[in-house]
Short mmCIF file of C-alpha atoms in Angstrom, two decimals:
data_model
loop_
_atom_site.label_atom_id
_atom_site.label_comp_id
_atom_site.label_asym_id
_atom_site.label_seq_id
_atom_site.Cartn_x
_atom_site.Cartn_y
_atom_site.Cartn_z
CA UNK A 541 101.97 -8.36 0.98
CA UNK A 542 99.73 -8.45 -1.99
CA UNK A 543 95.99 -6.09 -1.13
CA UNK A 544 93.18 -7.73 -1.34
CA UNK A 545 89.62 -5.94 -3.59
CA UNK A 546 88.09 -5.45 0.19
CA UNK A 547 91.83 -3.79 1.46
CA UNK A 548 91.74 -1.21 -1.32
CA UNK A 549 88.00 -0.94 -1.81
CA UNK A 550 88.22 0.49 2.15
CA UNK A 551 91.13 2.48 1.48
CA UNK A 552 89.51 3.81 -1.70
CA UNK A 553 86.10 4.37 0.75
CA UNK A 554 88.15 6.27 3.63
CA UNK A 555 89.85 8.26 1.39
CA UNK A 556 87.03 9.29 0.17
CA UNK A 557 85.51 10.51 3.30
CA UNK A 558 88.65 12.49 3.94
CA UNK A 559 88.44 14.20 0.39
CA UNK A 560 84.77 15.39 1.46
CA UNK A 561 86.34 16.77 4.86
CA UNK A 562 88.63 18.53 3.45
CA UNK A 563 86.57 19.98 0.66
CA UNK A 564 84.52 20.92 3.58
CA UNK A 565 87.23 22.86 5.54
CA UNK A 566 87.87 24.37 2.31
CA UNK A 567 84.51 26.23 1.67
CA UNK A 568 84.82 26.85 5.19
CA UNK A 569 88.00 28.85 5.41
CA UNK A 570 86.89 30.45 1.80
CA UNK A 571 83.55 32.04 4.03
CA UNK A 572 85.24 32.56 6.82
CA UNK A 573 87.81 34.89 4.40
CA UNK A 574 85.25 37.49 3.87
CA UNK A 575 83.53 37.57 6.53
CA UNK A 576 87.02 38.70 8.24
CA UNK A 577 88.05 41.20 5.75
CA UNK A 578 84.14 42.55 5.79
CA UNK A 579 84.62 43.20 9.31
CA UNK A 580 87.75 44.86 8.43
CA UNK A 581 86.06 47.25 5.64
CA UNK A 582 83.25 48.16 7.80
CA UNK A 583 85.91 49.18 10.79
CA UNK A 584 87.39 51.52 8.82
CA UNK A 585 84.12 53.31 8.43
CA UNK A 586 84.19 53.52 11.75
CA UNK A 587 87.75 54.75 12.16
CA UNK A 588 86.84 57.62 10.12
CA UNK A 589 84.87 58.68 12.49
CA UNK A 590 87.08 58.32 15.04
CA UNK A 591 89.88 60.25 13.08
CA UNK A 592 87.01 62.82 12.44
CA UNK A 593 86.35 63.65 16.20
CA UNK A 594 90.45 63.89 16.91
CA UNK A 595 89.97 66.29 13.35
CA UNK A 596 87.89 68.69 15.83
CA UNK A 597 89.44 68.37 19.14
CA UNK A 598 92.58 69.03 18.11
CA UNK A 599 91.47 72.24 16.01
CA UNK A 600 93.05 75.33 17.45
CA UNK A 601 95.06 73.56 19.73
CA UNK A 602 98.89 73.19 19.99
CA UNK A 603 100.67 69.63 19.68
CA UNK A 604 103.74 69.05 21.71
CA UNK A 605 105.11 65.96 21.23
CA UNK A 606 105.89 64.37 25.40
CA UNK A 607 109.38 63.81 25.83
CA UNK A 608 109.84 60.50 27.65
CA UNK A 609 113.07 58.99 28.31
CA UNK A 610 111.72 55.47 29.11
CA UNK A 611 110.42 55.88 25.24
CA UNK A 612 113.55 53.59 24.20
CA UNK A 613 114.68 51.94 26.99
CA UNK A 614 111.30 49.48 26.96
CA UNK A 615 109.13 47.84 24.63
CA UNK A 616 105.39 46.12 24.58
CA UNK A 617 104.76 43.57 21.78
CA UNK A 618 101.94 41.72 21.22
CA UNK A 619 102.19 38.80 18.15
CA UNK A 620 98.74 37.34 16.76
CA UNK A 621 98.60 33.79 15.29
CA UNK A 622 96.59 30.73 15.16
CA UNK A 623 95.02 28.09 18.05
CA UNK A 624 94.48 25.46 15.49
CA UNK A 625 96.58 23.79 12.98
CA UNK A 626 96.55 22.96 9.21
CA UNK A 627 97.45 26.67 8.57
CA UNK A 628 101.32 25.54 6.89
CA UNK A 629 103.99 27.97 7.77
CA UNK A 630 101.28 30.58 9.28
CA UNK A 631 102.63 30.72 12.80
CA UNK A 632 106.37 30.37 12.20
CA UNK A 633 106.53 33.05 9.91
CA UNK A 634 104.99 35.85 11.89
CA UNK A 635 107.06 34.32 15.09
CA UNK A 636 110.08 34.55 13.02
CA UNK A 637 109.95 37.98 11.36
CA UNK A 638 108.80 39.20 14.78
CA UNK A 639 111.47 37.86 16.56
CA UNK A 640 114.11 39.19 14.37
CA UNK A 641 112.52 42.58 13.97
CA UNK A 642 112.88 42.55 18.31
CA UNK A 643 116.58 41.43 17.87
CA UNK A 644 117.18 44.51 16.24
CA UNK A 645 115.41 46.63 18.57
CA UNK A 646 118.09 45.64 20.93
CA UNK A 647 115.63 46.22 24.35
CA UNK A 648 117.01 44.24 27.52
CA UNK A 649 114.65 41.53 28.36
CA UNK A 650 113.83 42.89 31.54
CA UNK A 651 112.16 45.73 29.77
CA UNK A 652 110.30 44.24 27.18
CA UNK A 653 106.44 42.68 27.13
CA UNK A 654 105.40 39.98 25.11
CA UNK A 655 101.99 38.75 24.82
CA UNK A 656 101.32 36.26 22.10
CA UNK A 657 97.29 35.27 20.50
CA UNK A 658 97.51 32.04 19.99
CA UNK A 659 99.19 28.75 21.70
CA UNK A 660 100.81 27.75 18.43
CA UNK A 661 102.29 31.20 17.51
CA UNK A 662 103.42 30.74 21.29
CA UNK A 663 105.05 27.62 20.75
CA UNK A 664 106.62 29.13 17.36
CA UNK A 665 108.01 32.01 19.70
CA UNK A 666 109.45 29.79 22.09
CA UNK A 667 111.23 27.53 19.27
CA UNK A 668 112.82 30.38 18.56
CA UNK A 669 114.85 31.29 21.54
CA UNK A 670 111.70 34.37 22.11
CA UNK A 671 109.92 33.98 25.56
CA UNK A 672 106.27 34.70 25.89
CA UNK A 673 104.86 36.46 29.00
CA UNK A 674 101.38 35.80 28.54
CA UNK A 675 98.85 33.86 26.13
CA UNK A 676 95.38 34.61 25.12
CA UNK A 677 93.33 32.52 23.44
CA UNK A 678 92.43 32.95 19.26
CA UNK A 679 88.77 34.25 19.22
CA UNK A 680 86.36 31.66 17.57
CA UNK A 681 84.35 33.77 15.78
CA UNK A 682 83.74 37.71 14.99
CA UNK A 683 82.16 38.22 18.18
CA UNK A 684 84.72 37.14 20.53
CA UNK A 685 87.54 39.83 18.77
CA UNK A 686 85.75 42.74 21.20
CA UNK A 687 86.37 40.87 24.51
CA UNK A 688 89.88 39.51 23.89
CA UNK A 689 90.80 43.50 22.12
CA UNK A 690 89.19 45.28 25.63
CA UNK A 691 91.21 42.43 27.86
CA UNK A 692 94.26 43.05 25.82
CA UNK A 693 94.00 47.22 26.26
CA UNK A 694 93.63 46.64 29.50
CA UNK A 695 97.19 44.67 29.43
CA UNK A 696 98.50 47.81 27.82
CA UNK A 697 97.50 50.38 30.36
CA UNK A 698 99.23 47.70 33.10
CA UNK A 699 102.02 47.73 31.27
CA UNK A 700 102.45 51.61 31.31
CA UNK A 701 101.26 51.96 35.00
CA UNK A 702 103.49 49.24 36.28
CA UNK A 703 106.16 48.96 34.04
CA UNK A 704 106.39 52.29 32.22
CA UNK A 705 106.59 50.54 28.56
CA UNK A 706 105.31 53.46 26.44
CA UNK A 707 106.10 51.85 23.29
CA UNK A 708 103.48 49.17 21.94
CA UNK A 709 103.96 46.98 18.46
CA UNK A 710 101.49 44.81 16.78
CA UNK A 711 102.86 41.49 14.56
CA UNK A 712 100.04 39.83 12.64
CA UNK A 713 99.86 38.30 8.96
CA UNK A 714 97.60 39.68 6.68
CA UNK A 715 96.34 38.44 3.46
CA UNK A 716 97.62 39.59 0.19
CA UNK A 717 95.28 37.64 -1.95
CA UNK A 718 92.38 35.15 -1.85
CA UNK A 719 95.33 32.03 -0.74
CA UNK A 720 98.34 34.18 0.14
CA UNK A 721 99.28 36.20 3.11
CA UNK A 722 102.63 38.01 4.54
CA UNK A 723 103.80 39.09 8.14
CA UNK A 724 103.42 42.74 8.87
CA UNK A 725 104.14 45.26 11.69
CA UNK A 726 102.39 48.23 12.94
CA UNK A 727 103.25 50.42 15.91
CA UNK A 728 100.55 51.06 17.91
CA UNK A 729 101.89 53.58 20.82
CA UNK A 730 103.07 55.84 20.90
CA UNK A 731 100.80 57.88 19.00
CA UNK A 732 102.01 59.00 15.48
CA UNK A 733 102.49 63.02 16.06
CA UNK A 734 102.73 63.67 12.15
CA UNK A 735 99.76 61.67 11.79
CA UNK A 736 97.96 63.78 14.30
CA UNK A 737 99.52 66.94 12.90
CA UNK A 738 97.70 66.13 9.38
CA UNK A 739 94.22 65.60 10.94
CA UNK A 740 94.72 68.79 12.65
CA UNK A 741 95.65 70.52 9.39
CA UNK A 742 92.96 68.90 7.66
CA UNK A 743 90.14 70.77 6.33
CA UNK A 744 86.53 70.05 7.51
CA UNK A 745 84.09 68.98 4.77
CA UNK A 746 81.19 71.39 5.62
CA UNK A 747 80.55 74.86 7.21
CA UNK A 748 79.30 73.27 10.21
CA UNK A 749 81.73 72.45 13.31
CA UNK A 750 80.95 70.11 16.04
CA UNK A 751 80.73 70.80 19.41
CA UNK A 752 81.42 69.25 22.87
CA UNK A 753 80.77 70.64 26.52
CA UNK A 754 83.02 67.45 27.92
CA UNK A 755 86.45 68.45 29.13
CA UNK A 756 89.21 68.21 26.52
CA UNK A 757 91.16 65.61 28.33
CA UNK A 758 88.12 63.50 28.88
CA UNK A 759 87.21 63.62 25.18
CA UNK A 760 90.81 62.68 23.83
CA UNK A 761 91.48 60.23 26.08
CA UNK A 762 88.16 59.03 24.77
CA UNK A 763 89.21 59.39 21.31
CA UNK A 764 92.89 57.69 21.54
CA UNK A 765 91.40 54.48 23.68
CA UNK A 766 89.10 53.95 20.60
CA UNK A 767 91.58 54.37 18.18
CA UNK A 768 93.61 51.60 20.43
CA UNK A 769 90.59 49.34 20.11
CA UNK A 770 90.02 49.93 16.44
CA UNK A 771 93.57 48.92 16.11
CA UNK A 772 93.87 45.76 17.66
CA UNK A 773 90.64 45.08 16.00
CA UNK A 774 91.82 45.74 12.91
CA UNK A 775 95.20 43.32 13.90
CA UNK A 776 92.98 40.79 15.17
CA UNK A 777 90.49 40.43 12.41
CA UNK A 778 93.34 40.76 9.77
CA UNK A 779 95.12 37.81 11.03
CA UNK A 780 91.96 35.56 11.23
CA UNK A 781 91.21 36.35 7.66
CA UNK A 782 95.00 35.83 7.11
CA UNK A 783 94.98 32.37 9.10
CA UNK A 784 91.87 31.09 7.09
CA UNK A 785 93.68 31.81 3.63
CA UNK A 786 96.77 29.77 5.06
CA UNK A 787 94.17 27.33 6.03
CA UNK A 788 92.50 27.76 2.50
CA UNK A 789 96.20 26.94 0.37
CA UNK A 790 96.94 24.54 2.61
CA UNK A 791 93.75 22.30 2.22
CA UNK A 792 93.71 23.45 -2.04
CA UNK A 793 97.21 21.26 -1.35
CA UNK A 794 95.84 18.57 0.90
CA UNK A 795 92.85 17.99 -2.03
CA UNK A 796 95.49 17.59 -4.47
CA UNK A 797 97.68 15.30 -2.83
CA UNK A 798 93.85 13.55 -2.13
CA UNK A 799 92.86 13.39 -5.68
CA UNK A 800 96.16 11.74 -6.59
CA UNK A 801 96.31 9.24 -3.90
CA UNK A 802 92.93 8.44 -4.84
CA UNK A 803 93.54 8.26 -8.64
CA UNK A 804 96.73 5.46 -7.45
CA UNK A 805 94.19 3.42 -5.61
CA UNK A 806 91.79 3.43 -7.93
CA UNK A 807 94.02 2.09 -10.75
CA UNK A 808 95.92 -0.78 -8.13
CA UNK A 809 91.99 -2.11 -7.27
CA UNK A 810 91.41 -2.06 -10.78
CA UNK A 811 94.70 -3.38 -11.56
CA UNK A 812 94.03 -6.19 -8.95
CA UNK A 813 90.73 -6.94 -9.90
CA UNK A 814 92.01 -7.42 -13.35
CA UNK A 815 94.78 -9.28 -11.34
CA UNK A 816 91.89 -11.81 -10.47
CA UNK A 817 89.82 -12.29 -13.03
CA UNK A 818 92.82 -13.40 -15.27
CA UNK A 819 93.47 -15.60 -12.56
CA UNK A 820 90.13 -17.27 -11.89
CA UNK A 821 90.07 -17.58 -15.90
CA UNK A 822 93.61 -19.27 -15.71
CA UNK A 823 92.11 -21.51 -12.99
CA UNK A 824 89.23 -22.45 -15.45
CA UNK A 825 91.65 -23.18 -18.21
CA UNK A 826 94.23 -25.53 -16.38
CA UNK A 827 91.36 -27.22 -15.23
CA UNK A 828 89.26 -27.77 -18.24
CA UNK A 829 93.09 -28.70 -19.96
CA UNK A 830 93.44 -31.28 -17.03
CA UNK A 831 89.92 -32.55 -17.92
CA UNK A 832 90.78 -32.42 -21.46
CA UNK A 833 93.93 -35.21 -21.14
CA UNK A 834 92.06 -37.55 -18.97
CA UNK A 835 89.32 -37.85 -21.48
CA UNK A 836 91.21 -39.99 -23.94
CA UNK A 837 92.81 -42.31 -21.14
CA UNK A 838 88.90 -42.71 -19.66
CA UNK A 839 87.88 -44.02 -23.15
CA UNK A 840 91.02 -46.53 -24.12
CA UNK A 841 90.59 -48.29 -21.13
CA UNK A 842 85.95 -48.39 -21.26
CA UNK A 843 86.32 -51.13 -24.44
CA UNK A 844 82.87 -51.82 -26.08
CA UNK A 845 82.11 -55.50 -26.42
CA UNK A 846 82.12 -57.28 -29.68
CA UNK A 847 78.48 -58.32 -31.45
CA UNK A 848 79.97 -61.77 -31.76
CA UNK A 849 79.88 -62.68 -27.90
CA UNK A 850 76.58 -61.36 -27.21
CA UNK A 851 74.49 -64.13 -26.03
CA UNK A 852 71.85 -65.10 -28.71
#
């Protein structure tokens, strides 16, 4: 079926509208980038102060590392991903590297946790053969990372209480450049004893110690439930910034394939325009030819009459 000049003028018109959406979604997710990986910067500033105050509790005190026997037989996981799409291979790839990183843990079902951010990296969980006990929505914006991180402790202290998992792992992509992200893991309980061991061995910057008259146990506990939120902050944060530069790559390829479809129609509604002006010209020729050979017959048959036979 041949396009008309109104067909691909409205295709040419729609696509058009789509290449400014997508341009749009594009500056968007470029924003949106570093505003995430701001947030991420300015936590740590405030994880060295967290890191600082275990630095002086744990001064002159002596680590023992808990001996738990549960510590292998059980297992909380908690996968971040995406609640919207156009984000390519974002959610498949973190469900797949954390699903085969829990294959090789080798934990019995029964024993293991699994709470997933995000219905799609849900979906991507379930597609591969890895059931999901719980989903929480993706926050929306910066703001709604601290309620969904306090709801999410909250699952984690449940799970210990009720189910004694004292092991806790974090999946989450995280960007590598402006377009480009990969899958990482991080374990977030139990707590890293060496790491502990080097803030207690590390030496304080001034002359000047800090002091608390809180109970030890009040002000650790303190301490290690912030370093838990700062955590899954951090996880949270680094997987929106990581889902917007999926987002970012995948609509630099969507304006591509745009810009090329666009180019195509553009030449076919010239092409066709071209199409019909030769043919309208054609039209004038055959008919200005047909005019042309009755002409001649018009004439031989109008015969003038002679002077001679004019009446006087």
């Amino acid at each position: 079926m041949t396009e008309t000049l109104a067909t691909l003028s409205r295709r040419i018109r729609s696509t058009t509208d789509l290449q400014s959406v997508v341009k749009t979604m594009k500056t968007l997710a470029a924003v949106n980038i570093r505003q995430y990986e701001r947030a991420v910067v300015a936590l740590e500033q405030y994880n060295h102060v967290i890191e600082a105050g275990l630095q002086i509790v744990l001064r002159n005190r002596r680590l023992q590392q808990p001996v738990n026997n549960r510590e292998l037989a059980s297992l909380g996981t908690i996968i971040f991903g995406s609640e919207q799409g156009l984000v390519g291979q974002f959610n498949e790839r973190v469900a797949l590297f954390a699903a085969e990183r829990m294959a090789r843990q080798r934990v019995a079902r029964e024993s293991c946790g699994v709470l997933a951010v995000g219905m799609r990296v849900a979906a991507a969980l379930e597609s591969v053969g890895q059931p999901v006990d719980h989903v929480f929505a993706v926050p929306a914006s910066l703001g709604g990372i601290v309620p969904l991180v306090q709801t999410l402790v909250l699952r984690i202290e449940a799970w210990r209480r009720d189910r004694g998992i004292e092991r806790v792992q974090l999946f989450y992509n995280q960007t590598r450049t402006a377009a480009s992200y990969a899958p990482t893991r991080v374990q977030l309980l139990p707590i890293d004893w060496q790491w502990l061991g080097e803030l207690q061995r590390r030496r304080w910057p001034t002359n000047q110690l800090p002091t608390t008259t809180l109970d030890w146990d009040v002000v650790f506990s303190g301490l290690i439930r912030q370093y838990l939120l700062v955590a899954l902050f951090r996880a949270c944060a680094a997987s929106l910034a990581a889902e917007n530069a999926s987002r970012l790559a995948s609509m630099q390829a969507a304006e591509h394939n745009i810009e090329e479809h666009l180019d195509m129609l553009r030449l076919r509604y010239h092409q066709r325009r071209q199409d019909t002006i030769t043919e309208e010209l054609m039209d004038i020729i055959s008919g200005f030819e047909a005019f042309a050979a009755e002409e001649p017959a018009c004439q031989s048959s109008f015969k003038t009459p002679a002077l001679s036979n004019l009446p006087v």
